[in-house]
Coordinates of C-alpha atoms and ligand atoms in Angstrom, one line a residue:
X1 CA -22.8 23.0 10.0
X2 CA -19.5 20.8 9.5
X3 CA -19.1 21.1 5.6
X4 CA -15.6 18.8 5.1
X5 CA -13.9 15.5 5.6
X6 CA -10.0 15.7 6.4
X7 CA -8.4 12.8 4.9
X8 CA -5.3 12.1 6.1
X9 CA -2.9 10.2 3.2
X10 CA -0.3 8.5 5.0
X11 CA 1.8 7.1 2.0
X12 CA 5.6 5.4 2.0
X13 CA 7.1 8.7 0.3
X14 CA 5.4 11.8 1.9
X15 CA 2.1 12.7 4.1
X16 CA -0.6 14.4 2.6
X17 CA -4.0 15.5 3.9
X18 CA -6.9 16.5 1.4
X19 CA -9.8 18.1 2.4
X20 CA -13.3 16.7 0.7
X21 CA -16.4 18.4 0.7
X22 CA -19.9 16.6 0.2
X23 CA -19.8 16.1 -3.0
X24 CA -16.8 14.3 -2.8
X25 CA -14.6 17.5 -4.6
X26 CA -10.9 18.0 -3.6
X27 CA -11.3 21.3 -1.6
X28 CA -8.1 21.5 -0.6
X29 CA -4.4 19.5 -0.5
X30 CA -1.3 19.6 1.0
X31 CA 1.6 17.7 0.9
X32 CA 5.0 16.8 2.2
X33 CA 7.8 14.6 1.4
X34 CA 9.6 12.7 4.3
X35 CA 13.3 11.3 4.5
X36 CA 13.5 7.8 3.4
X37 CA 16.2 5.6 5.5
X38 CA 18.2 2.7 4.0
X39 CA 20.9 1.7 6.5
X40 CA 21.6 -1.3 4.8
X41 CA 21.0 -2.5 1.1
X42 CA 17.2 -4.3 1.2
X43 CA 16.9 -2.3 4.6
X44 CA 14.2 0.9 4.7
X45 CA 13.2 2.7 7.1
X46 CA 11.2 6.0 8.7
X47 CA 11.5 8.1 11.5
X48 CA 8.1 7.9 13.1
X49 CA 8.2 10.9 14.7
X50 CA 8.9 12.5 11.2
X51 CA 5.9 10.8 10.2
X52 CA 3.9 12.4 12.7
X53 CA 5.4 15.8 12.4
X54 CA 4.8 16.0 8.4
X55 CA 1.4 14.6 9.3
X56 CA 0.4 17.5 11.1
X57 CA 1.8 20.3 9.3
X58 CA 0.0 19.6 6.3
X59 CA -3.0 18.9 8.0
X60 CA -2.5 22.5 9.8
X61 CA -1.6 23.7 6.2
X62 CA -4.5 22.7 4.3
X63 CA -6.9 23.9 6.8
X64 CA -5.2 27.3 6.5
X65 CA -4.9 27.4 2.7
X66 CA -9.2 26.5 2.6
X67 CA -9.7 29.1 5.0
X68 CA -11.1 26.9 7.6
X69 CA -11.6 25.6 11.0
X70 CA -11.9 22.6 12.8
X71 CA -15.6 23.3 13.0
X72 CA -16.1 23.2 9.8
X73 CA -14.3 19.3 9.6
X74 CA -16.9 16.8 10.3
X75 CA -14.2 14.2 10.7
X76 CA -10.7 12.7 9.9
X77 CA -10.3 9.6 7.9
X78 CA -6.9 8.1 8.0
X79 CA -5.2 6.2 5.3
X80 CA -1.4 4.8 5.3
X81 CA 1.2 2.6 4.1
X82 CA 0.4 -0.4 5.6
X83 CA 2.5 -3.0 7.7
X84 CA 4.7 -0.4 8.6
X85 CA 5.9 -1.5 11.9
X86 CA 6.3 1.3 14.6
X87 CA 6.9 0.3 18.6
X88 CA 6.9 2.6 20.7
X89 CA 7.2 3.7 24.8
X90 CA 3.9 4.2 26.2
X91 CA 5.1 6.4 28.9
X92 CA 7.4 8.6 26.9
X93 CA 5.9 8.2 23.7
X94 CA 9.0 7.9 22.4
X95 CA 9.5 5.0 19.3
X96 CA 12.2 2.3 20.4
X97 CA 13.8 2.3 17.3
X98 CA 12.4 3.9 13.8
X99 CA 10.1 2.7 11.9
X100 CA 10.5 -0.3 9.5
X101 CA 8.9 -0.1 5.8
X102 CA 6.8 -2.6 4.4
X103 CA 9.4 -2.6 1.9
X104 CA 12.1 -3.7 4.2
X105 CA 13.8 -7.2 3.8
X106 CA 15.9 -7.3 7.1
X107 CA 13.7 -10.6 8.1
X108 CA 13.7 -11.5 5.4
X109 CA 16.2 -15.0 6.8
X110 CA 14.3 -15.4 9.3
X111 CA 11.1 -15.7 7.0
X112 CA 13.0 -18.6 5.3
X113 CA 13.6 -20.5 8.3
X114 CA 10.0 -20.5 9.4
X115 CA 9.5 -21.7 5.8
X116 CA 11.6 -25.0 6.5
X117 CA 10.1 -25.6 9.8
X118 CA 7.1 -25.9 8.1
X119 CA 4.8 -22.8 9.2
X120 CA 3.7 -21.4 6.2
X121 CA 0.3 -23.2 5.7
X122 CA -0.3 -22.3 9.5
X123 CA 0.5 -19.2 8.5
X124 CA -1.6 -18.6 5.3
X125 CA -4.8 -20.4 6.9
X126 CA -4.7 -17.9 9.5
X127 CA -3.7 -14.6 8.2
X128 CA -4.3 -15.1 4.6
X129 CA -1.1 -14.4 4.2
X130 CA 2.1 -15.3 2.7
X131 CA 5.0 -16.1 4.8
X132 CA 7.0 -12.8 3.6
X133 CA 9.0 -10.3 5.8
X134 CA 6.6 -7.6 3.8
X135 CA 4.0 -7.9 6.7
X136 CA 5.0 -6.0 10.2
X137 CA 4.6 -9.6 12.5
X138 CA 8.7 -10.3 11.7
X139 CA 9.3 -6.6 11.7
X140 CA 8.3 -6.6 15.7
X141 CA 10.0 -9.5 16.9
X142 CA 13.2 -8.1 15.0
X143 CA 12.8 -4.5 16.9
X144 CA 12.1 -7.0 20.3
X145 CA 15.2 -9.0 19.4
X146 CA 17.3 -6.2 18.8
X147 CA 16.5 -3.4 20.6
X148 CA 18.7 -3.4 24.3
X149 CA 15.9 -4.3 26.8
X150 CA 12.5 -4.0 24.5
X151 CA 11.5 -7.2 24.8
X152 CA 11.7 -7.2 28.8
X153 CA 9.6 -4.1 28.5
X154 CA 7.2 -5.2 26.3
X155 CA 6.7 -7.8 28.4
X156 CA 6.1 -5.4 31.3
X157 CA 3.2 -3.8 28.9
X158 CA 5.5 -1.0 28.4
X159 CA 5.5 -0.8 24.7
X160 CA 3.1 -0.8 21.9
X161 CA 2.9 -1.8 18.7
X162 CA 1.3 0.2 15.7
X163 CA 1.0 0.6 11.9
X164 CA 1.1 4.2 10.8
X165 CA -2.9 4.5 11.3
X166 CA -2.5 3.4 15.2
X167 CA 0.4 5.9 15.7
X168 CA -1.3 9.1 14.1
X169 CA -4.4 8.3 16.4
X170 CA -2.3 7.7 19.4
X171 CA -0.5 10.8 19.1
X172 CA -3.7 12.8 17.3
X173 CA -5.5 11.8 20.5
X174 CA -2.3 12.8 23.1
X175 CA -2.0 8.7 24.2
X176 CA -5.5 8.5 24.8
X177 CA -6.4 5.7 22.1
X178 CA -4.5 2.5 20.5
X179 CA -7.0 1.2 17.9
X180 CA -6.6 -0.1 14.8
X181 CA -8.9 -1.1 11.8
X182 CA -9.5 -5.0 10.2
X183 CA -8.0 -4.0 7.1
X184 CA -4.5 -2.6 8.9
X185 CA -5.0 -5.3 11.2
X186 CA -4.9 -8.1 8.0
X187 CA -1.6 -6.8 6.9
X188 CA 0.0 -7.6 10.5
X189 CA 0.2 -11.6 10.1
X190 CA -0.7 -11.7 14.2
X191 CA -4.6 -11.3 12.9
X192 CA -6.7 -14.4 12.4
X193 CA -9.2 -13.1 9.3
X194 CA -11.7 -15.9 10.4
X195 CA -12.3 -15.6 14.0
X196 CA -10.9 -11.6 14.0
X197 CA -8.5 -11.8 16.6
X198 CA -5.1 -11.4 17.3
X199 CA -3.6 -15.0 17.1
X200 CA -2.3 -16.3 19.7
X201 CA -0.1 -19.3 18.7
X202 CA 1.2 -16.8 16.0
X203 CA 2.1 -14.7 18.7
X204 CA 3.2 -17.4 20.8
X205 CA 6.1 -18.1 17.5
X206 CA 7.1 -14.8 17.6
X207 CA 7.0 -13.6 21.3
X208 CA 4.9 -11.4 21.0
X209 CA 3.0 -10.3 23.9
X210 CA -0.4 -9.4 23.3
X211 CA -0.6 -6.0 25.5
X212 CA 1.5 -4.4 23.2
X213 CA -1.4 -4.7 20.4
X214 CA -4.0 -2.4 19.6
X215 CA -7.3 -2.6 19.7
X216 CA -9.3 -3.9 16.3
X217 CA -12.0 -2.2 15.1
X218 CA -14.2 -1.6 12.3
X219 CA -13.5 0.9 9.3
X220 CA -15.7 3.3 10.4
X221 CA -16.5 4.4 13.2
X222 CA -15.6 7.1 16.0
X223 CA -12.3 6.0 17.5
X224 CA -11.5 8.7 19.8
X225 CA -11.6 12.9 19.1
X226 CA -8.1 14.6 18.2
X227 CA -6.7 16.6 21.2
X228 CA -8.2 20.3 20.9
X229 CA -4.5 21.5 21.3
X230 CA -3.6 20.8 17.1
X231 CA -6.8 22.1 15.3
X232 CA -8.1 24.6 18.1
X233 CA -11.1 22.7 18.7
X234 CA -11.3 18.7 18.5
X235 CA -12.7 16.8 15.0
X236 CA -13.9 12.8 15.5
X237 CA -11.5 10.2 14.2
X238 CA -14.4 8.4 12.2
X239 CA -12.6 6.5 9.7
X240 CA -9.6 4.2 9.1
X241 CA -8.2 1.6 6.6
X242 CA -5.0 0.4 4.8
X243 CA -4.2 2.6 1.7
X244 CA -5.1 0.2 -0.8
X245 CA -8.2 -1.2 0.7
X246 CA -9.4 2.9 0.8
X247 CA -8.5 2.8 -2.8
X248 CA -11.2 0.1 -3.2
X249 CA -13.8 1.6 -1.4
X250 CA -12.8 4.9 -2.9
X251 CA -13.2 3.1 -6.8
X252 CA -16.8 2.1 -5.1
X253 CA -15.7 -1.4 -5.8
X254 CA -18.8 -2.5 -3.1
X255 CA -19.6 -5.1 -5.2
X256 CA -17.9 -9.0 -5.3
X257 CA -15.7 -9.2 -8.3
X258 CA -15.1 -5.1 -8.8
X259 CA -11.1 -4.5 -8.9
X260 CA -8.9 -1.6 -8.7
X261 CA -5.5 -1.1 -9.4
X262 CA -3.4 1.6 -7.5
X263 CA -0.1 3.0 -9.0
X264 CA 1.6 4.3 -5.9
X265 CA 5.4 4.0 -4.7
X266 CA 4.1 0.1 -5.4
X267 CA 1.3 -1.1 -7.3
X268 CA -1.7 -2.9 -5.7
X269 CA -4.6 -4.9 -7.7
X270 CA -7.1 -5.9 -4.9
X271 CA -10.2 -7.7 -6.1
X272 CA -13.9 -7.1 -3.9
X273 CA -14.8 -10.6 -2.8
X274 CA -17.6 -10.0 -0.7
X275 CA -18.2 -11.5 2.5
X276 CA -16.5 -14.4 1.9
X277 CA -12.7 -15.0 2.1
X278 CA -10.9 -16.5 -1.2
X279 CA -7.6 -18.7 -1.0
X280 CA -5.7 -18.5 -3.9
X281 CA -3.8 -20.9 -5.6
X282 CA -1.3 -19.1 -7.2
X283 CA 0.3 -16.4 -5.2
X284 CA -2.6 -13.6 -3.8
X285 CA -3.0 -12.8 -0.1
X286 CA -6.4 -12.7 0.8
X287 CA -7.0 -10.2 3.0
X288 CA -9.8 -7.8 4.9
X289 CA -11.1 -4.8 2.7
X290 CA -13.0 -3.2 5.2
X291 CA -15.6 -4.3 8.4
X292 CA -18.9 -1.7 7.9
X293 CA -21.8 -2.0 9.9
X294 CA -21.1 -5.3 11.5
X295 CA -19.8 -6.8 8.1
X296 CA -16.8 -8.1 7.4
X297 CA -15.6 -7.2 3.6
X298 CA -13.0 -9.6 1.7
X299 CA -10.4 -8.9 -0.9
X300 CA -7.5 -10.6 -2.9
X301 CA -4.7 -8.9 -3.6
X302 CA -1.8 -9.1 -5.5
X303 CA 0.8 -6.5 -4.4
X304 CA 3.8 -5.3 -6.7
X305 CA 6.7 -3.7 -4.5
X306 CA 8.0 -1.3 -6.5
X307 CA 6.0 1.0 -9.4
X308 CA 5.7 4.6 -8.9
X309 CA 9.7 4.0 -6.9
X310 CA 10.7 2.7 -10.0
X311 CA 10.2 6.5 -11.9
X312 CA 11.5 8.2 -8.6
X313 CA 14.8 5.3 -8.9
X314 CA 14.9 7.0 -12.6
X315 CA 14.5 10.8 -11.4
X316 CA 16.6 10.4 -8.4
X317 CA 19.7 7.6 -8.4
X318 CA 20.3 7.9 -12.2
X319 CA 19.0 11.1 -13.2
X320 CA 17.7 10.3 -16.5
X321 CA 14.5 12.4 -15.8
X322 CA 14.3 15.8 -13.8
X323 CA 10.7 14.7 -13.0
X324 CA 7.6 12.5 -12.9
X325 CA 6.0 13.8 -15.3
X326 CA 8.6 14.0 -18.1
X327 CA 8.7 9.8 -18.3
X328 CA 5.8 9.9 -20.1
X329 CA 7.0 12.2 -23.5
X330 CA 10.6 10.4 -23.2
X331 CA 9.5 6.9 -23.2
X332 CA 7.3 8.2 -26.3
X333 CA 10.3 9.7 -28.0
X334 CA 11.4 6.1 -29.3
X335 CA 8.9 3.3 -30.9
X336 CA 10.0 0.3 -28.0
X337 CA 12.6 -1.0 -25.5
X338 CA 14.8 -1.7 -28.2
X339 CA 14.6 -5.2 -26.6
X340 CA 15.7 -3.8 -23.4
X341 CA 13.7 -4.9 -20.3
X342 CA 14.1 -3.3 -16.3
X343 CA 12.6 -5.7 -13.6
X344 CA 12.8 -3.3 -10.7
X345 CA 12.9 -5.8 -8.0
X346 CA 14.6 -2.7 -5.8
X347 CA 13.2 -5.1 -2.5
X348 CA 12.4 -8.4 -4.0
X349 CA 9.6 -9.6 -5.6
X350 CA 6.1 -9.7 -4.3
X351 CA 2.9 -10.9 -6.1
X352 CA 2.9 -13.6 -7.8
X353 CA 6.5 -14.5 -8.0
X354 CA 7.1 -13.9 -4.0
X355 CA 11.0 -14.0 -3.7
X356 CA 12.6 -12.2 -1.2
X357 CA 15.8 -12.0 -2.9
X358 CA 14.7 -10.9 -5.9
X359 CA 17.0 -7.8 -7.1
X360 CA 16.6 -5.2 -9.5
X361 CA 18.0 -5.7 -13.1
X362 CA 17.9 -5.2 -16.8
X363 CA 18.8 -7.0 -19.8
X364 CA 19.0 -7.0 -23.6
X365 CA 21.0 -4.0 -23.8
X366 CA 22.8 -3.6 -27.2
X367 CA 24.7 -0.8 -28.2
X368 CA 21.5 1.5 -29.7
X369 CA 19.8 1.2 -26.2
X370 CA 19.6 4.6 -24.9
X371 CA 18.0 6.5 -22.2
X372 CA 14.7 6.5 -23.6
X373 CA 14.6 2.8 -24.4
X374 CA 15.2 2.6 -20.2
X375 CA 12.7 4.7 -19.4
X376 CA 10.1 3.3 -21.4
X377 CA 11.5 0.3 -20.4
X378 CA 10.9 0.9 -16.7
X379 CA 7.4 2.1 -17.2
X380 CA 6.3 -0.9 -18.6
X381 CA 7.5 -2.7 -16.1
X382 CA 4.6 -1.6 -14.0
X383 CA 2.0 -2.5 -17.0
X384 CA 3.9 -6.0 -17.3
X385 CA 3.7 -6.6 -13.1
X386 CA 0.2 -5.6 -13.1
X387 CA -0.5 -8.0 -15.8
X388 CA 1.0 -10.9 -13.9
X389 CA -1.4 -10.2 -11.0
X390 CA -4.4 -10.1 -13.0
X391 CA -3.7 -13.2 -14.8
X392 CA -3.7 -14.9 -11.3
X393 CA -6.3 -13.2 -9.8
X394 CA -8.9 -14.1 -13.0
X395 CA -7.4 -17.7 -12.3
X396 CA -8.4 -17.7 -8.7
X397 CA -11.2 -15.8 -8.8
X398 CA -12.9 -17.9 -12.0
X399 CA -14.0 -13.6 -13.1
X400 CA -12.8 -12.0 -15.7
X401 CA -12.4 -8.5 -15.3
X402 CA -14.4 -6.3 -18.3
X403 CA -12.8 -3.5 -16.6
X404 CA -9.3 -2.4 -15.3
X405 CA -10.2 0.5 -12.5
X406 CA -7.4 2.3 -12.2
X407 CA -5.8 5.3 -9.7
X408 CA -2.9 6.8 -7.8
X409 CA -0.1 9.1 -8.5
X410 CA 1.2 7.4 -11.9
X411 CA -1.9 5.7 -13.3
X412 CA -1.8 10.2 -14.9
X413 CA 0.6 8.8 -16.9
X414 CA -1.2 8.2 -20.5
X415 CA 1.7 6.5 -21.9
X416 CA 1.6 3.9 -18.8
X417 CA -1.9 3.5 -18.9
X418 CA -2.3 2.6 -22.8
X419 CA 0.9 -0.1 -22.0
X420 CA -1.9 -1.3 -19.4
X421 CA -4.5 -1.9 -21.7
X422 CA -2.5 -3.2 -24.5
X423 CA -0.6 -6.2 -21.8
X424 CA -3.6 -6.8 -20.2
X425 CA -6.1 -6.7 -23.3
X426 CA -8.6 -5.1 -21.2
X427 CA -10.0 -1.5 -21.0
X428 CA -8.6 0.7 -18.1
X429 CA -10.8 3.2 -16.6
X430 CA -9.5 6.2 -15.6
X431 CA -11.9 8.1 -12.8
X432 CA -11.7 12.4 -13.0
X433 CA -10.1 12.3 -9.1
X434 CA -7.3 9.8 -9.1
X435 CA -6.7 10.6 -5.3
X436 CA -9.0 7.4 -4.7
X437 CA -7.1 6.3 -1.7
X438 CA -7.9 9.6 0.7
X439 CA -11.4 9.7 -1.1
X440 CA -11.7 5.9 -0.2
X441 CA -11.4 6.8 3.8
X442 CA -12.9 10.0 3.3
X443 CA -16.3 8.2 2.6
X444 CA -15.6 5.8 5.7
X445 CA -15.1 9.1 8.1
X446 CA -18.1 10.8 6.5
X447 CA -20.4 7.6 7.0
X448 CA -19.3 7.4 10.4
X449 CA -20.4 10.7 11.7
X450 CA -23.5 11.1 9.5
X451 CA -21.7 13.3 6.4
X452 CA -23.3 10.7 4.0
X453 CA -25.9 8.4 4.9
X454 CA -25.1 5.5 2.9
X455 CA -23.1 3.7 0.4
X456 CA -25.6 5.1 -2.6
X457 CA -24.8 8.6 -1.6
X458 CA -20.9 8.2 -2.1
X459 CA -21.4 6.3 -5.2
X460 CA -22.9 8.9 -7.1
X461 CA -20.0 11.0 -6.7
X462 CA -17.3 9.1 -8.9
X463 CA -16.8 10.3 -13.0
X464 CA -14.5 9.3 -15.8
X465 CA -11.6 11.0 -17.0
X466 CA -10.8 8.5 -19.9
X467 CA -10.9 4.7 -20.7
X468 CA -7.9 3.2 -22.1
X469 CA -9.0 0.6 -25.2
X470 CA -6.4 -2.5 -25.8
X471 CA -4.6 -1.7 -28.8
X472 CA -2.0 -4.7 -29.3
X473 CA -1.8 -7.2 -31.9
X474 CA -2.1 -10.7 -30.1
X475 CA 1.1 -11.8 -31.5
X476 CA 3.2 -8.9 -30.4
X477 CA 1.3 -9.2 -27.0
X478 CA 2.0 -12.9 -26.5
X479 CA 6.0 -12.1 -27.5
X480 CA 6.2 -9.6 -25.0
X481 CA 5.1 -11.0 -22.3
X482 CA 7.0 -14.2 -22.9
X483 CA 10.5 -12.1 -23.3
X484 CA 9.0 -10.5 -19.8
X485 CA 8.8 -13.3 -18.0
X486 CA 12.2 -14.4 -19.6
X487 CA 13.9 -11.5 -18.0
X488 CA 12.1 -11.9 -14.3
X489 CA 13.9 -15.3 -14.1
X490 CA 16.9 -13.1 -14.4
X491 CA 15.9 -10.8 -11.1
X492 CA 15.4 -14.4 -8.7
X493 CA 17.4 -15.0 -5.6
X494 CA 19.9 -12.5 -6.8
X495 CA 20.7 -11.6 -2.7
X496 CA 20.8 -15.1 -1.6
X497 CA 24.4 -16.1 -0.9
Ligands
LIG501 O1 1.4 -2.4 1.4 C1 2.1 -1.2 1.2 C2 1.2 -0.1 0.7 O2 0.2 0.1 1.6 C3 2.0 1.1 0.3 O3 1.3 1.9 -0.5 O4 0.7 4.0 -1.7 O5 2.8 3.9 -0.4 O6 2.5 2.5 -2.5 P1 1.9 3.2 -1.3

């Protein structure tokens, strides 16, 4: 019997692919890092075939370190970066043009002019989203409007459009399938989250033609069976769903009012609201966790574009650390900032400021600022973002969070996660496997195909590492975040000429 899920970990930096077994233990992980493109400043982009490639190998990889074989994999989950745009030939196989980041500001003008025109509450009613060139919709029209001859093929149904997940399962499945899941599908602004479809009048506005889009299905289920030729026998595709909305299901925030907070290459607070889609007021996107057995499975999020970059910005452009990990003892070797504050808006700002040109910056540097002061500096520019977004989301959701769930690559930072508690003035809670995002899908795959039966099964498998208790004088806390907010002002419409 079919002992392990295969998660597959799409992120924005590399591809990873952990192996689970039933009790919801990390059997296995291997990882990759992949090139990151920047043509232009604002401008990022992948090579999807890259994205493929590294995919595979550390699937291959893991599989060989466990000792295993694709008989023994009930099932692949598959979680990514979302709105990544990738368009590709459906002959050939062959991407048009390479993929664009969610992090990418190239349309980001053309965003603006829909604005004056007046689209933006079309948009938002629709999508539940914000008119922003973070989602892929703008990303496609600009690789139809600039690529020699793709919109006349598109047209033709020659090409198709997919996120990362709808890639890996086309070419997983050698072309068979082009599927996607609600939750991808939310992040594409083409999707109407009421009547779960692919808009038309939205489509209409960006010349779009409809064959090029996937299919839409739910979160788990079988969406096709990877070709025998990469794992030696086939394994069912069983699950799917945007990396932060796995991250949710991976907390086991089932329940209306549960939030999470992911520290990836960004950081992404996405609050459970049930079955029923909130609007906010004040700068969320409402968006689709997850559809499971026939149910649809809302959310409000508030995404921060840059966290986890912000230590690689600090490891790899100014090489003030040799790694990761070492942030955490040098932003403890001094007492504060030293008044210093970074606002790392590398690609603008997203939640719940939402200005696209937005650019990093620091202030308050005196002559004692050192290195450290910037590092710690940096850090708590994730703690201070994360407090912005759960200030909102409290105000739109009327709950009050009595818990901070936290996960993701930096949320092992201690130093980071005490600066959490203290901004916020809310316990964080730390779970033992912080790898909540391929967990997250892992439990949609293994649903799927029978590996669990339930949602009380996976539940059971989640533990505590360490809660973080708010430790901050109110006074200090209040000054702070004032100062912060201060210094934000300073970051706004910096790449606007
Ligand atoms: O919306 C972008 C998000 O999905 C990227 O996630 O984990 O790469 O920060 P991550």
């Amino acid at each position: 019997m079919a002992e392990y899920i295969m998660a597959f970990d799409a992120g924005t930096t590399s591809n990873r692919c952990i192996i689970f077994n039933r009790s919801g233990e990390i059997c296995e992980v291997a990882q990759k890092e992949f090139t990151q493109h920047y043509p232009k400043p604002g401008w990022v982009e992948h090579n999807a075939d890259a994205i493929w490639s590294t995919q595979l190998s550390v699937a291959v990889e893991a599989m060989a370190k466990l000792g295993i074989s694709a008989l023994d994999i009930a099932g692949i989950g598959i979680t990514n970066q979302r709105e990544t745009t990738i368009v590709w030939d459906k002959e050939t196989g062959a991407p048009v043009y390479r993929a664009i980041v969610w992090q990418c500001r190239r349309t980001a003008d053309y965003c603006n002019e829909l604005k004056n025109s007046g689209y933006s509450d079309m948009i938002r009613e629709k999508t539940g989203l914000l008119l922003d060139a973070y989602f892929s919709g703008t990303k496609i029209k600009w690789i139809l409007d600039n690529v020699e001859g793709a919109r006349e093929k598109a047209k033709e149904g020659k090409l198709l459009f997919g996120t990362v997940d709808t890639w890996l399962i086309w070419k997983l499945t050698n072309g068979k399938v082009h599927v996607t899941d609600y939750s991808n599908a939310s992040r594409t602004m083409l999707f109407n989250i009421h009547t779960l479809e692919w808009d038309e009048e939205i489509l209409d506005l960006f010349d779009i033609p409809k064959s090029m889009l996937p299919k839409v299905e739910e979160s788990s289920c079988v969406y096709g069976e990877s070709d025998s030729s990469f794992f030696g026998h086939s394994i069912p595709i069983a699950g799917v769903a945007g990396d932060q909305q796995a991250a949710l299901f991976g907390q086991n925030c089932f329940e209306m009012g549960e939030a999470k907070s992911t520290y990836g290459t960004g950081c992404f607070l996405l609050m459970n609201t049930g079955e029923k889609p909130v609007k906010s007021d004040n700068g969320l996107v409402t968006t689709i966790a997850w559809g499971l057995n026939g149910k649809i499975n809302y959310a409000l999020e508030g995404s921060v574009f840059v966290a986890g970059a912000s230590i690689q910005w600090l490891r790899d452009e100014m090489r003030l650390i040799d790694s990761s990990v070492d942030s955490e003892y040098m932003a403890m070797k001094v007492e504060d900032t030293n008044g210093c504050y970074v606002v790392p808006a590398f690609t603008g700002l997203g939640a719940p400021y939402w200005d696209q040109y937005a650019r990093g910056t620091i202030v308050g540097i005196t002559r004692g600022v050192n290195k450290y002061h910037i590092i710690r500096a940096t850090l708590e520019s994730m703690a201070y973002q994360v407090r912005d977004v759960l200030d909102v989301m409290e105000k739109d959701s009327g709950i009050v969070l009595s818990i901070l769930n936290v996960d993701g690559g930096a949320s092992v930072n201690n130093f980071l996660m005490q600066a959490q508690a203290d901004l916020c003035n809310v316990p964080v809670q730390r779970p033992k496997c912080v790898e909540t995002t391929a967990l997250g899908v892992a439990y949609l795959a293994g649903l799927a195909v029978g590996f669990w039966n339930s949602l009380e099964d996976v539940r059971g498998s989640r533990d505590i590492d360490r809660v973080f208790k708010p430790n901050l004088c109110e006074e200090v806390r209040i000054e702070k975040i004032r100062l912060w907010k201060k210094a934000v002002k300073y970051a706004f419409g910096w790449a606007k000429e």
